[in-house]
Each structure stands twice: as structure tokens, then as C-alpha cells.
Coordinates of C-alpha atoms in Angstrom, one line a residue:
M1 CA 18.2 -36.7 12.0
N2 CA 19.6 -33.4 13.1
D3 CA 23.2 -32.4 12.2
W4 CA 25.2 -29.3 12.8
A5 CA 27.9 -27.7 10.7
T6 CA 30.3 -25.5 12.5
S7 CA 32.5 -23.7 10.0
G8 CA 32.4 -20.1 10.9
V9 CA 28.6 -20.4 11.2
D10 CA 26.3 -22.9 12.9
L11 CA 24.1 -24.6 10.3
H12 CA 21.2 -26.7 11.5
L13 CA 19.8 -29.1 8.8
D14 CA 17.1 -31.7 9.0
L15 CA 18.4 -34.5 6.8
V16 CA 15.6 -36.9 5.8
G17 CA 16.4 -40.5 6.7
G18 CA 16.2 -43.0 3.9
A19 CA 16.8 -40.3 1.2
G20 CA 20.0 -40.4 -0.9
A21 CA 22.7 -38.3 0.6
R22 CA 22.7 -35.6 -2.1
A23 CA 18.9 -35.5 -2.4
G24 CA 18.5 -35.3 1.3
L25 CA 20.9 -32.4 1.6
E26 CA 19.3 -30.6 -1.3
R27 CA 15.9 -31.0 0.3
A28 CA 17.1 -29.9 3.8
L29 CA 18.7 -26.7 2.3
R30 CA 15.6 -25.9 0.2
E31 CA 13.4 -26.2 3.3
A32 CA 15.7 -24.1 5.4
V33 CA 15.6 -21.3 2.8
R34 CA 11.9 -21.7 2.1
V35 CA 10.7 -21.3 5.7
G36 CA 13.2 -18.5 6.3
R37 CA 15.6 -20.2 8.7
L38 CA 18.4 -19.3 6.2
A39 CA 17.9 -15.7 5.5
P40 CA 18.7 -14.1 2.1
G41 CA 22.4 -13.3 1.9
T42 CA 23.5 -15.8 4.5
R43 CA 27.0 -17.3 3.6
L44 CA 27.1 -21.0 3.8
P45 CA 30.0 -23.2 4.9
S46 CA 32.4 -24.3 2.2
S47 CA 31.7 -27.6 0.6
R48 CA 34.8 -29.1 2.3
A49 CA 33.8 -27.9 5.7
L50 CA 30.1 -28.9 5.4
A51 CA 31.1 -32.3 4.0
K52 CA 33.4 -32.9 7.0
D53 CA 30.8 -31.9 9.5
L54 CA 28.0 -34.0 8.0
G55 CA 30.2 -37.0 7.2
L56 CA 29.5 -36.7 3.5
A57 CA 31.8 -36.8 0.5
R58 CA 32.8 -33.3 -0.6
N59 CA 31.6 -34.0 -4.2
T60 CA 28.1 -34.7 -2.7
V61 CA 28.0 -31.3 -1.1
A62 CA 29.5 -29.5 -4.1
E63 CA 26.9 -31.1 -6.4
A64 CA 24.0 -30.2 -4.0
Y65 CA 25.2 -26.6 -3.9
G66 CA 25.5 -26.6 -7.7
Q67 CA 22.0 -27.9 -8.2
L68 CA 20.5 -25.3 -5.8
V69 CA 22.5 -22.5 -7.5
A70 CA 21.0 -23.6 -10.8
E71 CA 17.5 -23.6 -9.3
G72 CA 18.0 -20.1 -7.9
W73 CA 18.0 -20.9 -4.2
L74 CA 21.7 -20.1 -3.8
T75 CA 24.2 -17.9 -5.5
A76 CA 27.9 -18.6 -5.9
R77 CA 30.8 -16.5 -7.1
Q78 CA 34.5 -17.3 -7.4
G79 CA 36.3 -16.1 -4.3
S80 CA 33.2 -15.0 -2.4
G81 CA 31.7 -18.4 -1.4
T82 CA 28.1 -19.7 -1.6
H83 CA 25.2 -17.6 -0.3
V84 CA 21.4 -17.8 0.0
A85 CA 19.9 -15.9 -2.9
D86 CA 18.4 -12.5 -2.3
G87 CA 14.8 -13.7 -2.9
R88 CA 13.4 -16.7 -1.1
R89 CA 11.5 -17.8 -4.2
P90 CA 13.9 -19.0 -7.0
S91 CA 13.1 -18.2 -10.6
A92 CA 12.0 -21.4 -12.4
R93 CA 14.4 -22.5 -15.1
R94 CA 13.5 -22.5 -18.8
G95 CA 11.2 -25.4 -19.5
Q96 CA 10.1 -25.9 -15.9
A97 CA 6.6 -25.2 -14.8
A98 CA 6.2 -22.1 -12.6
V99 CA 4.9 -23.5 -9.3
P100 CA 3.3 -21.0 -6.9
R101 CA 4.5 -20.7 -3.3
G102 CA 1.9 -21.6 -0.8
T103 CA -1.9 -21.4 -1.2
G104 CA -3.4 -18.4 -3.0
Q105 CA 0.0 -17.4 -4.3
G106 CA -0.2 -14.4 -6.5
A107 CA -4.0 -14.2 -6.4
P108 CA -5.3 -10.9 -7.8
G109 CA -7.0 -10.0 -4.5
D110 CA -3.6 -10.1 -2.7
R111 CA -2.1 -7.2 -4.6
L112 CA -2.9 -3.5 -5.2
T113 CA -5.2 -3.6 -8.2
G114 CA -4.5 -1.4 -11.2
T115 CA -1.5 0.4 -9.7
S116 CA 0.4 0.1 -13.0
G117 CA 4.0 0.5 -12.0
Y118 CA 3.8 0.0 -8.3
L119 CA 4.6 -3.7 -7.9
P120 CA 4.3 -5.0 -4.4
D121 CA 6.1 -8.3 -3.6
P122 CA 7.3 -9.2 -7.1
E123 CA 9.1 -12.2 -5.7
R124 CA 5.8 -14.1 -5.2
F125 CA 5.8 -14.8 -8.9
A126 CA 8.3 -17.2 -10.6
Y127 CA 7.9 -14.9 -13.6
D128 CA 6.6 -11.4 -13.5
L129 CA 5.2 -9.9 -16.7
R130 CA 3.2 -7.1 -15.1
P131 CA 4.0 -3.7 -16.7
G132 CA 5.6 -0.8 -15.0
S133 CA 9.2 -1.9 -14.2
P134 CA 12.4 -2.0 -16.1
D135 CA 14.9 -4.9 -16.1
L136 CA 16.5 -4.2 -12.8
S137 CA 19.3 -6.8 -13.5
S138 CA 20.5 -4.3 -16.2
F139 CA 21.1 -1.5 -13.8
P140 CA 24.6 -0.1 -14.6
R141 CA 26.2 -0.8 -11.3
A142 CA 29.8 -0.2 -12.3
V143 CA 29.0 2.9 -14.3
W144 CA 26.9 4.3 -11.5
S145 CA 29.6 3.5 -8.9
A146 CA 32.3 5.2 -10.9
A147 CA 30.1 8.3 -11.5
A148 CA 29.2 8.4 -7.7
R149 CA 32.9 8.4 -6.9
R150 CA 33.7 11.2 -9.3
A151 CA 30.7 13.2 -8.1
L152 CA 31.5 12.8 -4.5
A153 CA 35.1 13.9 -5.0
A154 CA 34.0 17.0 -6.9
A155 CA 31.1 18.0 -4.7
P156 CA 31.5 21.3 -2.8
H157 CA 31.2 21.1 1.0
Q158 CA 27.9 23.1 0.8
A159 CA 26.3 20.2 -1.1
F160 CA 26.0 18.2 2.1
G161 CA 24.0 20.8 3.9
Y162 CA 20.4 21.9 3.4
T163 CA 20.2 22.8 -0.2
D164 CA 17.8 24.4 -2.7
P165 CA 14.4 22.6 -2.6
R166 CA 14.5 22.6 -6.4
G167 CA 17.5 20.3 -6.3
R168 CA 21.2 20.5 -6.8
P169 CA 22.2 23.1 -9.5
E170 CA 24.5 20.5 -11.1
L171 CA 21.6 18.2 -11.9
R172 CA 19.2 20.9 -12.9
E173 CA 21.7 22.3 -15.4
A174 CA 22.5 18.9 -16.8
L175 CA 18.8 18.0 -17.1
A176 CA 17.9 21.3 -18.8
A177 CA 20.5 20.6 -21.5
Y178 CA 19.7 16.9 -21.8
L179 CA 15.9 17.3 -22.0
G180 CA 16.2 20.1 -24.6
R181 CA 18.5 18.0 -26.7
V182 CA 16.8 14.6 -26.4
R183 CA 13.1 15.4 -25.8
G184 CA 12.6 18.9 -27.1
V185 CA 11.7 20.4 -23.7
R186 CA 12.1 24.2 -23.5
T187 CA 13.1 25.0 -19.9
R188 CA 15.9 26.5 -17.8
P189 CA 17.6 25.2 -14.6
E190 CA 15.6 27.6 -12.4
L191 CA 12.3 26.2 -13.7
L192 CA 13.2 22.6 -12.9
T193 CA 12.4 20.9 -9.6
V194 CA 13.9 17.5 -8.6
C195 CA 11.5 15.2 -6.8
S196 CA 11.7 12.0 -4.8
G197 CA 10.0 9.9 -7.5
F198 CA 7.0 10.5 -9.8
V199 CA 4.5 9.9 -6.9
Q200 CA 5.9 12.8 -5.0
A201 CA 6.0 15.0 -8.1
V202 CA 2.3 14.4 -8.8
G203 CA 1.4 15.0 -5.2
L204 CA 3.4 18.3 -5.0
L205 CA 1.8 19.5 -8.3
G206 CA -1.7 18.4 -7.3
R207 CA -1.5 20.4 -4.0
A208 CA 0.0 23.4 -5.7
L209 CA -2.8 23.4 -8.3
R210 CA -5.4 23.1 -5.6
A211 CA -3.9 26.0 -3.6
G212 CA -4.1 28.0 -6.8
G213 CA -7.8 27.4 -7.2
A214 CA -7.9 24.3 -9.4
R215 CA -10.7 21.9 -8.6
R216 CA -11.1 19.4 -11.5
V217 CA -8.4 17.4 -13.3
A218 CA -9.0 15.2 -16.4
V219 CA -7.1 11.9 -16.2
E220 CA -6.7 9.4 -19.0
T221 CA -8.9 6.3 -18.7
P222 CA -7.6 3.7 -18.8
G223 CA -4.4 5.0 -17.1
Y224 CA -2.5 5.0 -13.8
A225 CA -5.0 4.4 -11.1
H226 CA -2.5 5.4 -8.5
T227 CA -2.3 8.9 -10.0
V228 CA -6.0 9.3 -9.5
E229 CA -5.7 8.4 -5.8
I230 CA -2.8 10.9 -5.4
L231 CA -4.8 13.7 -7.0
R232 CA -7.9 13.0 -5.0
R233 CA -5.8 13.1 -1.8
A234 CA -4.8 16.6 -2.9
R235 CA -8.6 17.4 -2.8
L236 CA -9.0 17.5 -6.5
T237 CA -11.9 16.0 -8.4
T238 CA -10.7 13.6 -11.2
V239 CA -12.6 13.5 -14.5
P240 CA -12.2 10.4 -16.7
L241 CA -10.7 11.3 -20.1
P242 CA -11.5 8.6 -22.7
V243 CA -8.7 7.1 -24.8
D244 CA -8.9 5.6 -28.4
D245 CA -6.4 4.7 -31.0
N246 CA -5.3 8.3 -31.4
G247 CA -4.6 8.8 -27.7
A248 CA -6.7 10.9 -25.2
Q249 CA -9.9 12.4 -26.6
V250 CA -8.9 15.9 -25.7
G251 CA -11.8 17.4 -27.7
V252 CA -14.1 16.7 -24.8
L253 CA -12.2 19.0 -22.5
G254 CA -14.2 22.1 -21.5
N255 CA -14.0 25.2 -19.5
D256 CA -15.0 23.3 -16.3
V257 CA -11.6 21.4 -16.3
D258 CA -8.6 23.1 -14.7
A259 CA -5.9 20.7 -15.7
A260 CA -5.4 17.5 -17.7
L261 CA -2.8 14.7 -17.1
L262 CA -1.7 13.0 -20.3
T263 CA 0.9 10.5 -21.4
P264 CA 1.2 11.8 -25.0
A265 CA 4.4 10.1 -26.2
H266 CA 3.1 6.6 -25.3
Q267 CA -0.3 6.3 -23.6
F268 CA -0.3 4.1 -20.6
P269 CA -1.5 1.4 -20.9
T270 CA -2.8 1.2 -24.5
G271 CA 0.5 2.2 -26.0
C272 CA -0.8 4.7 -28.6
P273 CA 0.7 8.2 -29.0
L274 CA -1.3 11.3 -28.9
S275 CA -2.0 12.2 -32.6
P276 CA -0.5 15.4 -34.0
E277 CA -4.0 16.9 -34.4
R278 CA -4.8 16.3 -30.8
R279 CA -1.5 17.6 -29.6
T280 CA -2.3 20.9 -31.3
A281 CA -5.9 20.8 -29.9
V282 CA -4.9 20.3 -26.3
V283 CA -2.4 23.1 -26.5
A284 CA -5.0 25.4 -28.0
W285 CA -7.5 24.4 -25.2
A286 CA -4.9 25.2 -22.5
R287 CA -4.1 28.6 -24.0
A288 CA -7.8 29.5 -24.4
T289 CA -8.9 28.5 -20.9
G290 CA -5.7 29.1 -18.9
A291 CA -5.7 25.4 -17.9
V292 CA -2.5 23.4 -17.2
V293 CA -1.5 20.2 -19.1
V294 CA 0.7 17.8 -17.1
E295 CA 2.8 15.7 -19.5
D296 CA 3.9 12.4 -18.0
D297 CA 6.9 11.3 -20.1
Y298 CA 7.4 8.0 -18.2
D299 CA 9.3 6.1 -20.9
G300 CA 9.8 8.7 -23.7
E301 CA 13.4 7.4 -24.4
F302 CA 12.3 4.0 -25.5
R303 CA 10.9 4.3 -29.1
Y304 CA 11.9 1.6 -31.5
D305 CA 10.5 1.9 -35.0
R306 CA 10.8 5.7 -35.7
Q307 CA 12.2 8.8 -34.2
P308 CA 10.9 9.6 -30.7
V309 CA 7.9 11.9 -30.5
G310 CA 9.0 15.2 -29.0
A311 CA 7.7 16.4 -25.7
L312 CA 4.3 18.2 -25.8
Q313 CA 5.8 20.8 -23.5
G314 CA 8.0 22.2 -26.3
L315 CA 4.8 23.5 -28.0
A316 CA 3.6 25.5 -25.0
P317 CA 6.1 25.7 -22.1
E318 CA 3.9 28.4 -20.4
H319 CA 1.0 26.0 -20.1
V320 CA 2.5 22.5 -19.9
V321 CA 4.3 20.9 -17.0
Y322 CA 6.8 18.2 -18.1
A323 CA 7.2 15.3 -15.7
G324 CA 10.1 12.9 -16.2
T325 CA 11.8 10.2 -14.2
A326 CA 14.8 7.9 -14.0
S327 CA 12.5 5.0 -13.0
K328 CA 12.4 3.4 -16.4
S329 CA 15.8 4.4 -17.8
L330 CA 17.7 3.5 -14.6
A331 CA 15.7 2.1 -11.7
P332 CA 12.7 3.1 -9.6
G333 CA 14.7 2.5 -6.4
L334 CA 16.7 5.7 -7.1
R335 CA 13.5 7.8 -6.4
L336 CA 14.6 10.5 -8.9
A337 CA 12.1 12.5 -10.9
W338 CA 11.8 16.1 -12.2
L339 CA 9.2 18.7 -13.1
A340 CA 9.9 21.3 -15.8
L341 CA 7.4 24.0 -14.6
P342 CA 5.9 27.1 -16.1
P343 CA 7.2 30.2 -14.2
A344 CA 3.9 30.7 -12.4
L345 CA 4.0 27.3 -10.8
V346 CA 7.6 27.3 -9.6
E347 CA 7.0 28.9 -6.2
P348 CA 3.7 27.1 -5.4
V349 CA 5.4 23.7 -6.1
L350 CA 8.5 24.7 -4.1
D351 CA 6.3 25.7 -1.1
E352 CA 4.9 22.1 -1.2
K353 CA 8.4 20.6 -1.6
R354 CA 9.8 22.4 1.4
L355 CA 7.0 21.0 3.6
A356 CA 7.4 17.5 2.0
D357 CA 11.1 16.8 2.6
H358 CA 12.9 20.1 1.9
H359 CA 15.0 18.5 -0.8
S360 CA 15.7 15.1 -2.4
P361 CA 18.8 13.1 -1.5
V362 CA 21.9 14.9 -2.7
L363 CA 24.4 12.2 -3.6
D364 CA 22.1 10.5 -6.1
Q365 CA 21.4 13.9 -7.7
L366 CA 25.1 14.6 -8.1
T367 CA 25.7 11.1 -9.5
L368 CA 23.0 11.4 -12.1
A369 CA 24.3 14.8 -13.1
E370 CA 27.8 13.3 -13.6
L371 CA 26.3 10.5 -15.7
I372 CA 24.5 12.9 -18.0
V373 CA 27.4 15.3 -18.4
S374 CA 29.9 12.6 -19.0
G375 CA 27.7 11.0 -21.7
A376 CA 27.4 7.7 -19.8
Y377 CA 23.6 8.2 -19.4
D378 CA 23.2 8.6 -23.2
R379 CA 25.2 5.4 -23.7
H380 CA 23.2 3.5 -21.1
V381 CA 19.9 4.6 -22.6
R382 CA 21.0 3.6 -26.1
R383 CA 22.1 0.2 -24.8
M384 CA 18.8 -0.4 -23.0
R385 CA 16.8 0.8 -26.0
L386 CA 18.5 -2.0 -28.1
H387 CA 18.0 -4.5 -25.2
Y388 CA 14.3 -3.8 -24.9
R389 CA 13.7 -3.7 -28.7
R390 CA 15.2 -7.2 -28.9
R391 CA 12.9 -8.3 -26.1
R392 CA 9.9 -6.8 -27.8
D393 CA 10.8 -8.4 -31.2
R394 CA 11.2 -11.8 -29.5
L395 CA 7.9 -11.5 -27.7
V396 CA 6.0 -10.5 -30.8
A397 CA 7.7 -13.3 -32.9
T398 CA 7.1 -15.9 -30.3
L399 CA 3.5 -15.1 -29.8
A400 CA 2.9 -15.1 -33.6
E401 CA 4.5 -18.5 -33.9
R402 CA 3.0 -20.2 -30.8
V403 CA -0.3 -18.4 -30.2
P404 CA -1.3 -16.8 -33.5
A405 CA -4.9 -16.2 -32.3
V406 CA -3.6 -13.5 -30.0
R407 CA -3.2 -10.0 -31.5
V408 CA -0.5 -7.6 -30.3
S409 CA -0.7 -3.8 -30.2
G410 CA 1.1 -0.9 -28.7
I411 CA 4.5 -2.1 -29.7
A412 CA 6.2 1.0 -31.1
A413 CA 7.6 2.2 -27.8
G414 CA 7.9 1.6 -24.1
L415 CA 8.3 -1.6 -22.0
H416 CA 4.9 -3.2 -22.5
V417 CA 2.4 -4.4 -25.1
V418 CA -1.3 -5.0 -25.2
L419 CA -2.5 -8.5 -26.1
R420 CA -6.1 -9.0 -27.4
L421 CA -7.3 -12.4 -26.6
P422 CA -9.7 -14.4 -28.9
P423 CA -13.3 -13.3 -28.5
G424 CA -15.0 -14.7 -25.5
T425 CA -11.8 -15.2 -23.5
P426 CA -12.1 -13.2 -20.2
A427 CA -8.8 -11.5 -19.4
A428 CA -9.5 -11.6 -15.7
Q429 CA -9.8 -15.4 -15.8
V430 CA -6.5 -15.6 -17.7
V431 CA -4.8 -13.4 -15.0
A432 CA -6.2 -15.6 -12.2
E433 CA -4.9 -18.8 -14.0
A434 CA -1.5 -17.2 -14.5
A435 CA -1.2 -16.2 -10.9
A436 CA -2.1 -19.8 -9.8
Q437 CA 0.9 -20.9 -12.0
G438 CA 3.3 -18.3 -10.6
L439 CA 3.0 -16.0 -13.6
G440 CA 2.3 -12.3 -13.0
L441 CA 0.0 -10.7 -15.5
Q442 CA -2.5 -7.8 -15.5
S443 CA -5.7 -7.2 -17.6
L444 CA -6.7 -3.9 -19.2
D445 CA -9.7 -3.5 -16.9
E446 CA -7.3 -3.3 -13.9
F447 CA -6.3 0.1 -15.3
G448 CA -9.8 1.4 -15.7
G449 CA -10.4 0.0 -19.2
Q450 CA -13.7 -1.5 -20.2
D451 CA -12.4 -4.2 -22.6
T452 CA -12.4 -7.6 -20.7
E453 CA -10.4 -9.4 -23.4
E454 CA -7.1 -7.6 -23.3
L455 CA -3.9 -8.2 -21.3
V456 CA -1.2 -5.6 -20.6
V457 CA 2.1 -7.5 -20.7
G458 CA 5.4 -5.9 -19.5
Y459 CA 8.4 -7.3 -21.2
G460 CA 10.9 -5.2 -19.3
T461 CA 10.4 -6.6 -15.8
P462 CA 12.0 -10.1 -15.9
P463 CA 15.8 -10.3 -15.4
E464 CA 17.7 -11.5 -18.4
H465 CA 18.1 -15.0 -17.3
A466 CA 14.4 -15.4 -16.7
F467 CA 13.0 -13.8 -19.9
A468 CA 13.0 -17.0 -22.0
G469 CA 11.1 -18.9 -19.2
A470 CA 8.6 -16.1 -18.9
L471 CA 7.8 -16.2 -22.6
D472 CA 7.4 -20.0 -22.4
A473 CA 5.1 -19.7 -19.4
L474 CA 3.0 -17.0 -21.1
C475 CA 2.7 -18.9 -24.4
A476 CA 1.9 -22.2 -22.7
L477 CA -0.9 -20.5 -20.7
L478 CA -2.4 -18.7 -23.7
D479 CA -2.1 -21.7 -26.0
A480 CA -3.9 -23.9 -23.4
R481 CA -6.7 -21.3 -23.1
T482 CA -7.1 -21.1 -26.9
R483 CA -7.2 -24.9 -27.2
R484 CA -9.9 -25.1 -24.6
R485 CA -12.0 -22.6 -26.4
G486 CA -11.6 -24.6 -29.6

């Protein structure tokens, strides 16, 4: 039957006849959220008002609300009422099976393959263990808000006009000091350019290199497939640069390559650092040939078992472009990245920046500068380093206990690990099975790797409340695969 609740909002519910009152109400609310009739963020009537309108006991409505909050369909906070959760798909609770939404949910063909850090529609998975994203639930909202208020109060009037394409001087000065202190980068504020995310940074740099006569760029393989696409759209030819346990095989670089894009601190996705011998060799190559090395330091802050590897840029700032971002340390939604450029590349990159968007958003730049100068950014990074180390340790220990046939590597740093499956276990099949169960995974071959028996598992992505369930789902899947092989 159809009922209406009119308590500030009209709420149409299809209560199923014959079902218990609470079960019927829960089912009606789930269906309304699932099909989109109740949009994310919608405030629901109070339990007292809805009970009165539906002719139900208030406890019945309160218990139904409580159950749907526990399942993730609704959210409730003291003093602010009950709302539809931000995502239409709730996160499964620990111990529950992750059931996909609709047919073909999370099928590999439905997503951008091998984009490694660009995760479309993450809510289609009950649990998302794809690499490339931090724990967004840990974004320091209160700290960021306080810094934004201080930065806004202190900002000069000129900050709100068209500003230097390189970015606000407050942020460039703060970054120059921070990067030198923490990552060993040798730069000055006038050599830094703030970009609207790493994607823009690579695009600007690629077009500037092309305008300067560059034609061929070596790119680590496996690596960020999205980066290859960006460079090709800048009309550059990309050359695969093989990777082994010592990082990129820079010894194969020759005079016919104009630039090389590396992840020396923590190769993506294999997780190995560039060895000291190869760091020396690639700098010597750049100096001898006049080539440019682009250092993508995407998660250099997160090293757990020893001191962080210093930036390669510190060895040869005249030949190495340092590219950093707040996407892993804070959140990708901020769209804040930076390039520490050799002097010869500053104007070519600025020419491209002026044409792209003139300058990146000012308020977020000022806020990040305030975070760094106040020390709040350092404190947040240290807190997140401990947070992710605990997650890594828990992942490694749980796999060793429940699926000992799986080997784990690339664990010294970053937000992901590589899992080698037992011989004869195709990783692509495991990814497909995981997707059918609502678990997001990626295989090494999606990043250009040739090994078909390795998974790349990101342990940073799940929010804190979902991490235990994500581990359970992963181990259950891998254990089932191992048993079938046996």
C-alpha cells in the first residue's frame, strides 16, 4: 500500500503488505534509496513524525532507522537528524558478503583500465582495494577549516585578483622550505609552479618539452598508463622503460631519448626504489645528453621501515624536474600539485600554464601554505604515516595467516603492495571474480606489466570503518582460489 509522511517533507513509501512492520519499512526505505527516489543527503522525518504518519509505533521506526544506519544506507548524528547516506551503495559490514549492485557490477570492462590512481565511480564496489587513492575519511577537516579561516583573514586584497601563473608566493615560499627540509629538493620559490593536480602538471611539462624540441620520452613500464596518454597528447613519442627489482633500467637510455619520467622513491606499481647505482647513472645520462628527468614523487612522505629516500632532484636540480602533489598526503579533490623546475624550463611551462587556466585556485593555495608554515601539515603527515603503516602491517599479517600461499612485496613505502598469486593463478580472473563480489582489485598487467599472476592492492583507499571488511573479502576470495587450485 502507499503511504505519505508529511513532516517538513513529503515521503512516499511502498510498504509491502504481509511483511512485518519493521521489515516492511526497512525494505521500502532501502528501495527508495537504491532506485534514487531518496537522493543522497535527503533529511528524513523524525522517528516520531514518521511513526505518526504511518500509524506505526515510534520504536518500530527508530529501530528501522538504526538498522539502515548500521548497514550504511542512512546516517544519523545527534542534533542533525537522519539523512540518506552520501553514496547510494552502502559499505557491507564486517563478516557480510559484498554483494554487487545490478548486473555486471564492477566488471573490468566498465572502468578505465590501468589508470592507476584515477578511480571512476568508486561507490560501485562495496570494498575498493584498487591503488591510487588515500583514505579520504581521514582528511583533516577541522584542521583544514581552521587554516582556511586564518589564511582568508590574512590574505591581501590582491590575492583575489589574477595572480602569478606560478602560484601564490605564500605557497611557493612554504613549499621551497618544506621540500628542502623533508625531501632534499634544491629549489627556490621563483622556480616552483603550482598546478591544478598532477595531470595538469604532466600536460604542461609535456607541451613545454615538445615546444623546446623534445620528441621521445621514456616512461617506466609497468607504470601510470594515464601519464602515457597525457604525453602522447602533447605529441611526444613514449618509449617503454623496463623495470626490475632495482627500479627503472636506466642503463638502456640513449641519445635518442629527450626525457625520462621516473618514480624513483617508490616505483609505481612494483613498489621498489631506484637503486643508488641507477640514481647516479640516470643523473650522469641527463648531464651527458642534456636530457630532462621528470621525478614523480607521488607518495614520498610515506616510508615505513627506514628513512625516506631523498629526492633525485637534489643530485642535479639543473636537469631534474621534481613533481609533487597533495593528492596522497591530503586528498586528490584539492587538485594541488607543484613542479620544481630547472631555470631553463620555467618560462616554457609558464607559457603553457597561462593558456591552460592562468593560475590555480587561490584559497586552497593559501590554506596549504598556512598548514605548512604552522606545522599542521607535518603533524598530519606523521599521523597518516602511522595510520598507513598500521594498515600495511595488518594486511601483511592477515595474508600470512589466512592465505600463506600468496607472497607480498613492495611493502617498504606507499599505499599499496603487490601480491604474487600461486603459480597458474591468472590475476585477471581473480580481478573479475572480485568485481562480481563487489570487491575492487587490479592486476599488474593493467599497468603495462607482463606478469599475469600479480595483483596490485591499495590499502589506503577504504575508509577506516570498512578496512576490516575489505581484508576479510580479499582473504576469503584468495583462499577460495587457492583451495580450488589444490
